[in-house]
Amino acid sequence: MNAPATAQLPVVVIGAGPVGLAAAAHLVERGLEPLVLEAGPSAGTAVRGWAHVRLFSPWAEVTDPAAEKLLAPTGWVRPDGATYPTGGDWAEQYLQPLADVLGDRIRYGATVTGVARAGRDRIVDADRDEQPFTVHIELVGGREERITARAVIDASGTWSLPGPMGADGLPALGEKAAADRISYRVPDLRDPAVRARYAGKRTAVVGSGASAFTALAHLAELAGEERGTHAAWVLRRGIGANTFGGGEADQLPARGALGLRAKAAVEDGHASAVTGFRTRAVEEDGDRLVLVADDGRRLDPVDEVIVLTGFRPDLSFLSEVRLGLDERLQAPVALAPLIDPNIHSCGTVYPHGVNELAHPEQDLYLVGMKSYGRAPTFLALTGYEQVRSVAAALAGDREAAERVELTLPETGVCGGAGLYDAPDTASEGGEGGGCCGAPATLHIGVGIPTATSGGC
């Protein structure tokens, strides 16, 4: 915990998404003062970006206990725990009411541009841990401020940095030039303008996680209503027994149902799978696009491309603090082996807390989806347990911080992005998206508004 000189300063929480707001609730419960900085205009801004998507997890698994206690005096009642909210439901019925209770502890329109130690860049050792943090923000209109904090909890998620189309992790040649015909989000086909963009068109869907399943299911539904609508599903690997997830055996039933809908899209002819295709370039063919693979193969021309290859953490504003990150996953070093998608599914991730989230920079924590770096196996419950542990540690209750107990739904169908050219096996899953690779602050994934689904 920080030295007495900084004890009266707030704990800055970056992001007013599900995990950021839960962090604030746990801090309040511990008698610590949070200051939540949210770049958007309301709570759950990123979640609202996929308001049309239904979660994999029911209400009982997407609300935090400390948050519920904070909400109780207002008369708030959690919706039926067995039902599955959409992103819009989650934001309107839980996140915004929670934010309203927190009141002026949240500042909207505040984009964090830098975090550092007061008077210390990342090189300086002298008295480093005794100095408060300085958090630089940019407000709407361009005005800048600097906030002093006793600790920083970064719950900013990964929504702002979707993965590119290129199979080497970089944008494919020509990808940026074709940006007007490429989307990195699951389309909301209820929107007439979005529907018109894909109706009667041939669309390439790049990715093999839950987000891609959702897009395929949406487009298949559209194909049943609009002639000429077709999806070319671009996979970096072959199709195997677990390409479509666990189906009826999945312990997240809504996710299993989503995989079955994607499978039906292919079997019914609304989507065609292109396997072992590692995209190298995007070329223009009149007003259409042609994807070119590393091996020289060329996809038949498409009108639109939907790239759903996972998300990445934005580490740019943390350049002056000392992070201990795994070189592959960009997750905390102690956490990375526990969440490696080549090994673990959502439910086989060992429960973890403050010890696994620690960095060389004392009292700085990356939590929620951001703590998972590029790993796609995140669950809402995991994030809530993380911030409970962190809040306990910041309050000086080490025993509670290290008493991490959490039971997650177990499934063997999530997995890694290690084998792209061979069909997946039981231990493998999506590329970049994995089992839970989807939008959302938890981005606990994506689903289909018409058939309870969503992320992990």
Coordinates of C-alpha atoms in Angstrom, one line a residue:
M1 CA 0.0 0.0 0.0
N2 CA 1.2 3.6 -0.6
A3 CA 2.9 5.7 2.0
P4 CA 0.8 7.8 4.4
A5 CA 1.5 11.0 2.3
T6 CA -0.6 9.6 -0.5
A7 CA -3.2 7.8 1.5
Q8 CA -5.9 10.5 1.1
L9 CA -5.6 10.5 -2.7
P10 CA -8.2 8.7 -4.8
V11 CA -7.6 5.4 -6.5
V12 CA -8.0 6.2 -10.2
V13 CA -9.9 3.6 -12.2
I14 CA -9.6 3.8 -16.0
G15 CA -12.8 2.8 -17.7
A16 CA -16.5 2.8 -16.6
G17 CA -17.2 -0.6 -18.1
P18 CA -18.4 -3.7 -16.1
V19 CA -15.1 -4.3 -14.4
G20 CA -14.1 -0.7 -13.9
L21 CA -17.5 0.0 -12.2
A22 CA -17.1 -3.2 -10.1
A23 CA -13.7 -2.0 -9.0
A24 CA -15.2 1.3 -7.9
A25 CA -17.9 -0.5 -5.9
H26 CA -15.3 -2.7 -4.1
L27 CA -13.2 0.3 -3.3
V28 CA -16.2 2.1 -1.8
E29 CA -17.0 -1.0 0.2
R30 CA -13.4 -0.9 1.5
G31 CA -13.6 2.8 2.5
L32 CA -11.4 3.9 -0.3
E33 CA -12.3 6.7 -2.7
P34 CA -12.4 5.9 -6.4
L35 CA -12.2 8.3 -9.3
V36 CA -13.4 6.6 -12.5
L37 CA -12.2 8.1 -15.8
E38 CA -14.3 7.2 -18.8
A39 CA -13.5 8.4 -22.3
G40 CA -17.1 8.0 -23.5
P41 CA -20.2 10.0 -22.6
S42 CA -21.8 7.3 -20.4
A43 CA -21.2 4.1 -18.5
G44 CA -20.4 1.1 -20.6
T45 CA -19.6 3.0 -23.7
A46 CA -17.9 0.0 -25.3
V47 CA -20.7 -2.3 -24.3
R48 CA -23.2 0.0 -25.9
G49 CA -21.1 -0.5 -29.1
W50 CA -22.4 -4.0 -29.3
A51 CA -25.9 -3.4 -27.8
H52 CA -27.5 -5.7 -30.3
V53 CA -25.4 -8.7 -29.2
R54 CA -26.5 -11.2 -26.5
L55 CA -24.1 -12.4 -23.9
F56 CA -23.1 -16.1 -23.4
S57 CA -23.5 -15.6 -19.6
P58 CA -26.9 -15.1 -17.8
W59 CA -27.7 -12.2 -15.5
A60 CA -26.6 -14.2 -12.5
E61 CA -23.0 -14.3 -13.8
V62 CA -22.6 -10.7 -15.0
T63 CA -23.4 -8.6 -11.9
D64 CA -20.9 -8.0 -9.1
P65 CA -21.8 -8.6 -5.5
A66 CA -20.4 -5.4 -4.2
A67 CA -22.1 -3.5 -6.9
E68 CA -25.4 -5.1 -6.0
K69 CA -25.0 -4.0 -2.4
L70 CA -24.3 -0.4 -3.6
L71 CA -27.5 -0.6 -5.8
A72 CA -29.8 -2.2 -3.2
P73 CA -30.8 1.1 -1.4
T74 CA -32.0 2.5 -4.7
G75 CA -34.6 -0.3 -5.0
W76 CA -32.7 -1.9 -7.9
V77 CA -33.5 -5.5 -8.4
R78 CA -31.4 -7.8 -10.6
P79 CA -33.2 -9.1 -13.6
D80 CA -34.0 -12.9 -13.7
G81 CA -30.7 -14.5 -13.2
A82 CA -31.4 -17.3 -15.7
T83 CA -32.0 -15.0 -18.6
Y84 CA -29.4 -13.6 -21.0
P85 CA -29.0 -9.9 -21.4
T86 CA -27.9 -8.1 -24.6
G87 CA -25.2 -5.6 -24.4
G88 CA -27.9 -2.9 -24.4
D89 CA -29.7 -4.6 -21.5
W90 CA -26.5 -4.9 -19.5
A91 CA -25.6 -1.2 -20.0
E92 CA -29.1 0.2 -19.4
Q93 CA -30.3 -2.1 -16.6
Y94 CA -27.1 -2.5 -14.6
L95 CA -24.1 -0.5 -15.6
Q96 CA -25.8 2.9 -15.9
P97 CA -27.7 2.5 -12.6
L98 CA -24.5 1.6 -10.9
A99 CA -22.7 4.6 -12.4
D100 CA -25.6 6.8 -11.3
V101 CA -25.1 5.6 -7.7
L102 CA -21.4 6.3 -7.9
G103 CA -22.3 9.8 -9.0
D104 CA -19.5 12.3 -9.2
R105 CA -16.9 9.6 -8.6
I106 CA -17.1 9.2 -12.4
R107 CA -15.8 11.7 -14.9
Y108 CA -17.1 11.2 -18.5
G109 CA -15.3 12.5 -21.6
A110 CA -12.0 12.0 -19.9
T111 CA -9.5 10.2 -22.1
V112 CA -6.3 9.0 -20.2
T113 CA -3.3 9.9 -22.2
G114 CA -0.5 9.0 -19.8
V115 CA 0.2 7.4 -16.4
A116 CA 3.5 8.0 -14.5
R117 CA 5.0 8.5 -11.0
A118 CA 5.1 12.1 -9.9
G119 CA 8.5 13.5 -10.8
R120 CA 9.8 10.1 -12.0
D121 CA 10.0 8.7 -15.5
R122 CA 10.3 5.0 -15.9
I123 CA 14.1 5.1 -15.6
V124 CA 14.3 6.7 -12.1
D125 CA 14.5 4.3 -9.1
A126 CA 14.9 6.8 -6.2
D127 CA 11.9 6.8 -3.8
R128 CA 9.7 5.6 -6.7
D129 CA 7.2 3.6 -4.7
E130 CA 6.7 6.5 -2.3
Q131 CA 5.5 8.9 -5.0
P132 CA 1.9 9.2 -6.1
F133 CA 0.8 8.5 -9.6
T134 CA 0.1 11.3 -12.0
V135 CA -2.7 10.5 -14.5
H136 CA -2.8 12.8 -17.6
I137 CA -6.2 13.2 -19.2
E138 CA -7.6 15.0 -22.2
L139 CA -11.2 16.3 -22.0
V140 CA -13.7 17.0 -24.6
G141 CA -12.6 20.1 -26.5
G142 CA -8.9 19.3 -26.0
R143 CA -8.3 20.7 -22.5
E144 CA -5.7 18.7 -20.5
E145 CA -5.5 18.0 -16.8
R146 CA -3.2 16.0 -14.5
I147 CA -4.7 14.0 -11.6
T148 CA -2.8 12.7 -8.7
A149 CA -3.6 9.2 -7.4
R150 CA -2.5 6.8 -4.7
A151 CA -3.1 3.8 -7.1
V152 CA -4.2 3.1 -10.6
I153 CA -6.5 0.3 -11.8
D154 CA -6.6 0.1 -15.6
A155 CA -9.9 -1.5 -16.6
S156 CA -10.0 0.1 -20.1
G157 CA -10.5 -3.1 -21.9
T158 CA -9.4 -3.9 -25.5
W159 CA -12.4 -2.7 -27.5
S160 CA -10.5 0.2 -29.1
L161 CA -7.9 -2.0 -30.8
P162 CA -9.4 -4.8 -32.9
G163 CA -7.0 -7.2 -34.6
P164 CA -6.1 -6.7 -38.3
M165 CA -6.8 -8.9 -41.2
G166 CA -3.2 -9.8 -41.9
A167 CA -2.2 -13.3 -40.7
D168 CA 1.2 -12.0 -39.4
G169 CA -0.6 -9.7 -36.9
L170 CA 0.0 -6.6 -39.0
P171 CA -2.6 -5.0 -41.4
A172 CA -2.6 -6.8 -44.8
L173 CA -1.2 -4.9 -47.7
G174 CA -4.0 -2.7 -48.9
E175 CA -6.1 -3.2 -45.8
K176 CA -6.0 0.5 -44.8
A177 CA -6.7 1.7 -48.3
A178 CA -9.9 -0.4 -48.4
A179 CA -11.1 0.7 -45.0
D180 CA -14.4 2.0 -46.3
R181 CA -15.4 -1.6 -47.2
I182 CA -13.9 -3.3 -44.1
S183 CA -15.6 -3.5 -40.7
Y184 CA -14.1 -4.8 -37.4
R185 CA -17.4 -5.3 -35.6
V186 CA -20.3 -7.7 -35.7
P187 CA -22.9 -5.9 -37.8
D188 CA -26.2 -4.8 -36.4
L189 CA -28.5 -5.9 -39.2
R190 CA -31.5 -4.3 -37.4
D191 CA -30.1 -0.9 -38.6
P192 CA -31.5 -0.3 -42.1
A193 CA -28.2 1.3 -43.2
V194 CA -26.1 -1.6 -42.0
R195 CA -28.6 -4.1 -43.5
A196 CA -28.4 -2.4 -46.9
R197 CA -24.6 -2.6 -46.7
Y198 CA -24.7 -6.4 -46.7
A199 CA -28.0 -7.4 -48.2
G200 CA -27.6 -9.1 -51.6
K201 CA -23.8 -8.8 -51.2
R202 CA -20.9 -11.3 -50.9
T203 CA -19.1 -10.7 -47.7
A204 CA -15.8 -12.2 -46.4
V205 CA -15.8 -13.0 -42.7
V206 CA -12.3 -13.3 -41.4
G207 CA -11.9 -15.1 -38.0
S208 CA -12.9 -18.3 -36.2
G209 CA -14.1 -17.3 -32.8
A210 CA -17.5 -16.4 -31.4
S211 CA -17.6 -13.1 -33.1
A212 CA -17.2 -14.8 -36.5
F213 CA -19.9 -17.3 -35.5
T214 CA -22.2 -14.4 -34.7
A215 CA -21.5 -12.6 -38.0
L216 CA -22.1 -15.8 -40.0
A217 CA -25.4 -16.5 -38.2
H218 CA -26.5 -12.9 -38.8
L219 CA -25.6 -13.1 -42.5
A220 CA -27.2 -16.5 -42.9
E221 CA -30.5 -15.1 -41.5
L222 CA -30.2 -12.2 -43.9
A223 CA -29.5 -14.6 -46.8
G224 CA -32.8 -16.2 -46.1
E225 CA -34.5 -12.9 -46.6
E226 CA -32.4 -11.2 -49.3
R227 CA -31.4 -13.1 -52.4
G228 CA -27.7 -12.9 -53.3
T229 CA -26.5 -12.6 -49.8
H230 CA -23.5 -14.9 -49.1
A231 CA -20.6 -15.2 -46.7
A232 CA -17.1 -16.4 -47.5
W233 CA -15.8 -17.6 -44.2
V234 CA -12.0 -17.2 -44.2
L235 CA -10.1 -19.4 -41.7
R236 CA -6.4 -19.7 -41.1
R237 CA -6.8 -23.4 -40.3
G238 CA -8.8 -26.3 -41.5
I239 CA -12.2 -27.4 -40.2
G240 CA -12.1 -30.1 -37.5
A241 CA -14.3 -31.6 -34.8
N242 CA -14.2 -28.5 -32.6
T243 CA -14.3 -25.8 -35.2
F244 CA -17.8 -24.9 -34.2
G245 CA -17.2 -25.2 -30.5
G246 CA -18.7 -27.6 -28.1
G247 CA -22.3 -27.6 -29.3
E248 CA -24.7 -29.3 -26.9
A249 CA -21.7 -30.4 -24.8
D250 CA -20.6 -26.8 -24.1
Q251 CA -21.2 -25.9 -20.5
L252 CA -22.0 -22.4 -21.7
P253 CA -25.1 -23.5 -23.5
A254 CA -25.7 -20.2 -25.3
R255 CA -22.2 -20.4 -26.8
G256 CA -22.7 -23.9 -27.9
A257 CA -25.9 -22.9 -29.6
L258 CA -24.1 -20.1 -31.4
G259 CA -21.6 -22.5 -32.8
L260 CA -24.3 -24.8 -34.1
R261 CA -26.0 -21.8 -35.9
A262 CA -22.7 -21.0 -37.6
K263 CA -22.4 -24.6 -38.6
A264 CA -25.9 -24.5 -40.0
A265 CA -25.0 -21.4 -42.0
V266 CA -22.3 -23.4 -43.8
E267 CA -24.3 -26.6 -44.2
D268 CA -27.3 -24.7 -45.6
G269 CA -25.1 -23.0 -48.2
H270 CA -25.4 -19.5 -46.9
A271 CA -21.7 -19.4 -46.1
S272 CA -18.7 -21.2 -47.7
A273 CA -15.6 -22.0 -45.8
V274 CA -12.1 -21.1 -47.2
T275 CA -9.6 -22.9 -45.0
G276 CA -5.8 -22.6 -44.5
F277 CA -6.0 -19.0 -45.8
R278 CA -3.5 -16.6 -44.3
T279 CA -4.3 -13.2 -45.7
R280 CA -1.4 -11.3 -47.1
A281 CA -3.0 -8.5 -49.2
V282 CA -6.3 -6.9 -50.1
E283 CA -6.5 -5.8 -53.8
E284 CA -9.2 -3.8 -55.6
D285 CA -11.1 -5.4 -58.4
G286 CA -13.3 -2.6 -59.8
D287 CA -15.6 -1.8 -56.9
R288 CA -15.0 -5.1 -55.2
L289 CA -12.1 -6.6 -53.1
V290 CA -9.9 -9.6 -53.6
L291 CA -8.1 -11.2 -50.6
V292 CA -4.8 -12.7 -51.4
A293 CA -3.2 -15.4 -49.2
D294 CA 0.5 -16.0 -48.4
D295 CA 0.5 -19.0 -50.7
G296 CA -0.8 -17.0 -53.6
R297 CA -4.4 -18.1 -53.5
R298 CA -7.0 -15.5 -54.4
L299 CA -10.5 -15.4 -52.9
D300 CA -13.3 -14.7 -55.3
P301 CA -14.2 -11.0 -55.3
V302 CA -16.3 -9.8 -52.4
D303 CA -18.2 -6.6 -51.7
E304 CA -17.5 -6.3 -48.0
V305 CA -15.1 -7.7 -45.4
I306 CA -15.8 -8.3 -41.7
V307 CA -12.6 -8.8 -39.8
L308 CA -13.1 -10.5 -36.4
T309 CA -9.6 -11.6 -35.3
G310 CA -9.7 -10.6 -31.7
F311 CA -8.6 -7.5 -29.7
R312 CA -5.4 -6.1 -28.2
P313 CA -4.6 -4.0 -25.2
D314 CA -3.7 -0.3 -25.7
L315 CA -0.5 0.1 -23.8
S316 CA 0.5 3.4 -25.3
F317 CA -0.5 5.6 -22.3
L318 CA 1.4 3.3 -19.9
S319 CA 4.8 3.9 -21.4
E320 CA 6.3 5.7 -18.3
V321 CA 5.3 3.0 -15.8
R322 CA 7.0 -0.3 -15.3
L323 CA 5.0 -3.2 -16.5
G324 CA 5.8 -6.9 -16.3
L325 CA 4.1 -8.4 -19.4
D326 CA 4.4 -11.7 -21.1
E327 CA 6.1 -11.3 -24.4
R328 CA 3.4 -13.3 -26.3
L329 CA 0.1 -12.5 -24.6
Q330 CA 0.9 -9.0 -23.3
A331 CA -0.7 -10.1 -20.0
P332 CA 1.0 -9.9 -16.6
V333 CA 3.8 -12.4 -16.4
A334 CA 2.4 -14.4 -13.5
L335 CA -1.1 -14.5 -15.1
A336 CA 0.0 -15.5 -18.7
P337 CA 0.6 -19.2 -18.1
L338 CA -2.8 -19.5 -16.5
I339 CA -4.7 -18.0 -19.4
D340 CA -2.7 -19.2 -22.4
P341 CA -5.3 -20.0 -25.0
N342 CA -3.2 -22.8 -26.4
I343 CA -3.9 -24.6 -23.1
H344 CA -6.8 -23.2 -21.3
S345 CA -10.5 -22.7 -21.9
C346 CA -12.6 -20.1 -20.2
G347 CA -13.5 -22.5 -17.4
T348 CA -10.1 -24.0 -16.9
V349 CA -8.4 -20.7 -16.0
Y350 CA -7.2 -21.0 -12.5
P351 CA -8.9 -18.4 -10.2
H352 CA -6.5 -15.5 -9.6
G353 CA -6.1 -12.1 -8.0
V354 CA -3.7 -9.5 -6.8
N355 CA -0.6 -11.8 -6.8
E356 CA -1.0 -12.7 -10.5
L357 CA -1.9 -9.2 -11.5
A358 CA 1.1 -7.5 -9.9
H359 CA 3.6 -5.5 -11.9
P360 CA 7.1 -4.0 -11.0
E361 CA 5.2 -0.7 -10.6
Q362 CA 3.6 -1.0 -7.1
D363 CA -0.1 -0.3 -6.8
L364 CA -0.7 -0.4 -10.6
Y365 CA -3.0 -3.1 -11.9
L366 CA -4.4 -4.0 -15.2
V367 CA -7.7 -5.8 -14.7
G368 CA -10.6 -7.2 -16.7
M369 CA -10.2 -7.9 -20.4
K370 CA -7.1 -5.8 -20.5
S371 CA -5.3 -8.0 -18.0
Y372 CA -5.7 -10.9 -20.5
G373 CA -3.8 -9.0 -23.2
R374 CA -4.4 -11.0 -26.4
A375 CA -5.9 -14.0 -24.7
P376 CA -9.5 -14.4 -25.5
T377 CA -10.7 -16.6 -22.7
F378 CA -12.1 -13.9 -20.3
L379 CA -15.2 -14.2 -18.2
A380 CA -17.1 -11.4 -16.3
L381 CA -16.9 -13.4 -13.1
T382 CA -13.1 -13.5 -13.4
G383 CA -12.9 -9.7 -13.7
Y384 CA -15.1 -9.2 -10.7
E385 CA -13.0 -11.5 -8.6
Q386 CA -9.9 -9.7 -9.8
V387 CA -11.1 -6.3 -8.6
R388 CA -12.3 -7.7 -5.3
S389 CA -8.8 -9.0 -4.6
V390 CA -7.1 -5.7 -5.8
A391 CA -9.4 -3.6 -3.6
A392 CA -8.7 -5.7 -0.6
A393 CA -4.9 -5.4 -1.2
L394 CA -5.1 -1.6 -1.6
A395 CA -7.0 -1.5 1.7
G396 CA -4.3 -3.4 3.4
D397 CA -6.3 -6.7 3.9
R398 CA -3.7 -9.0 2.4
E399 CA -5.5 -12.1 3.7
A400 CA -8.7 -11.3 1.9
A401 CA -6.7 -10.3 -1.2
E402 CA -5.1 -13.7 -1.4
R403 CA -8.2 -15.7 -0.6
V404 CA -9.3 -16.1 -4.2
E405 CA -12.2 -18.6 -4.7
L406 CA -14.1 -18.8 -7.9
T407 CA -15.8 -21.6 -9.8
L408 CA -16.2 -21.2 -13.5
P409 CA -18.1 -23.2 -16.1
E410 CA -15.6 -25.7 -17.5
T411 CA -15.3 -26.5 -21.2
G412 CA -12.6 -27.8 -23.4
V413 CA -13.5 -26.0 -26.6
C414 CA -11.9 -22.7 -26.1
G415 CA -8.4 -22.4 -27.3
G416 CA -5.4 -21.3 -29.0
A417 CA -4.4 -19.8 -32.2
G418 CA -1.3 -21.9 -32.6
L419 CA -2.2 -24.2 -35.6
Y420 CA -3.5 -22.3 -38.5
D421 CA -3.0 -24.8 -41.4
A422 CA -4.2 -27.9 -39.7
P423 CA -7.7 -28.7 -38.4
D424 CA -8.2 -27.8 -34.8
T425 CA -8.1 -30.4 -32.0
A426 CA -9.9 -30.6 -28.7
S427 CA -7.5 -28.1 -27.1
E428 CA -7.8 -25.5 -29.8
G429 CA -10.3 -23.0 -30.7
G430 CA -10.5 -19.6 -32.4
E431 CA -7.9 -17.5 -34.1
G432 CA -7.4 -14.3 -32.3
G433 CA -10.9 -14.5 -31.0
G434 CA -10.8 -17.9 -29.4
C435 CA -13.9 -19.0 -27.5
C436 CA -14.6 -15.6 -26.2
G437 CA -13.0 -13.4 -28.8
A438 CA -15.6 -10.8 -29.2
P439 CA -16.5 -7.2 -28.6
A440 CA -17.3 -6.0 -25.3
T441 CA -15.6 -4.8 -22.3
L442 CA -15.7 -8.2 -21.0
H443 CA -15.9 -8.6 -24.1
I444 CA -17.3 -11.5 -22.8
G445 CA -18.0 -12.2 -26.3
V446 CA -20.8 -11.9 -28.8
G447 CA -24.0 -13.6 -29.5
I448 CA -27.2 -13.3 -31.5
P449 CA -30.1 -11.2 -30.3
T450 CA -32.6 -13.9 -31.5
A451 CA -31.0 -16.9 -29.7
T452 CA -29.4 -16.3 -26.4
S453 CA -25.7 -16.2 -27.0
G454 CA -22.8 -14.0 -26.3
G455 CA -19.4 -14.2 -25.0
C456 CA -17.8 -16.1 -22.3

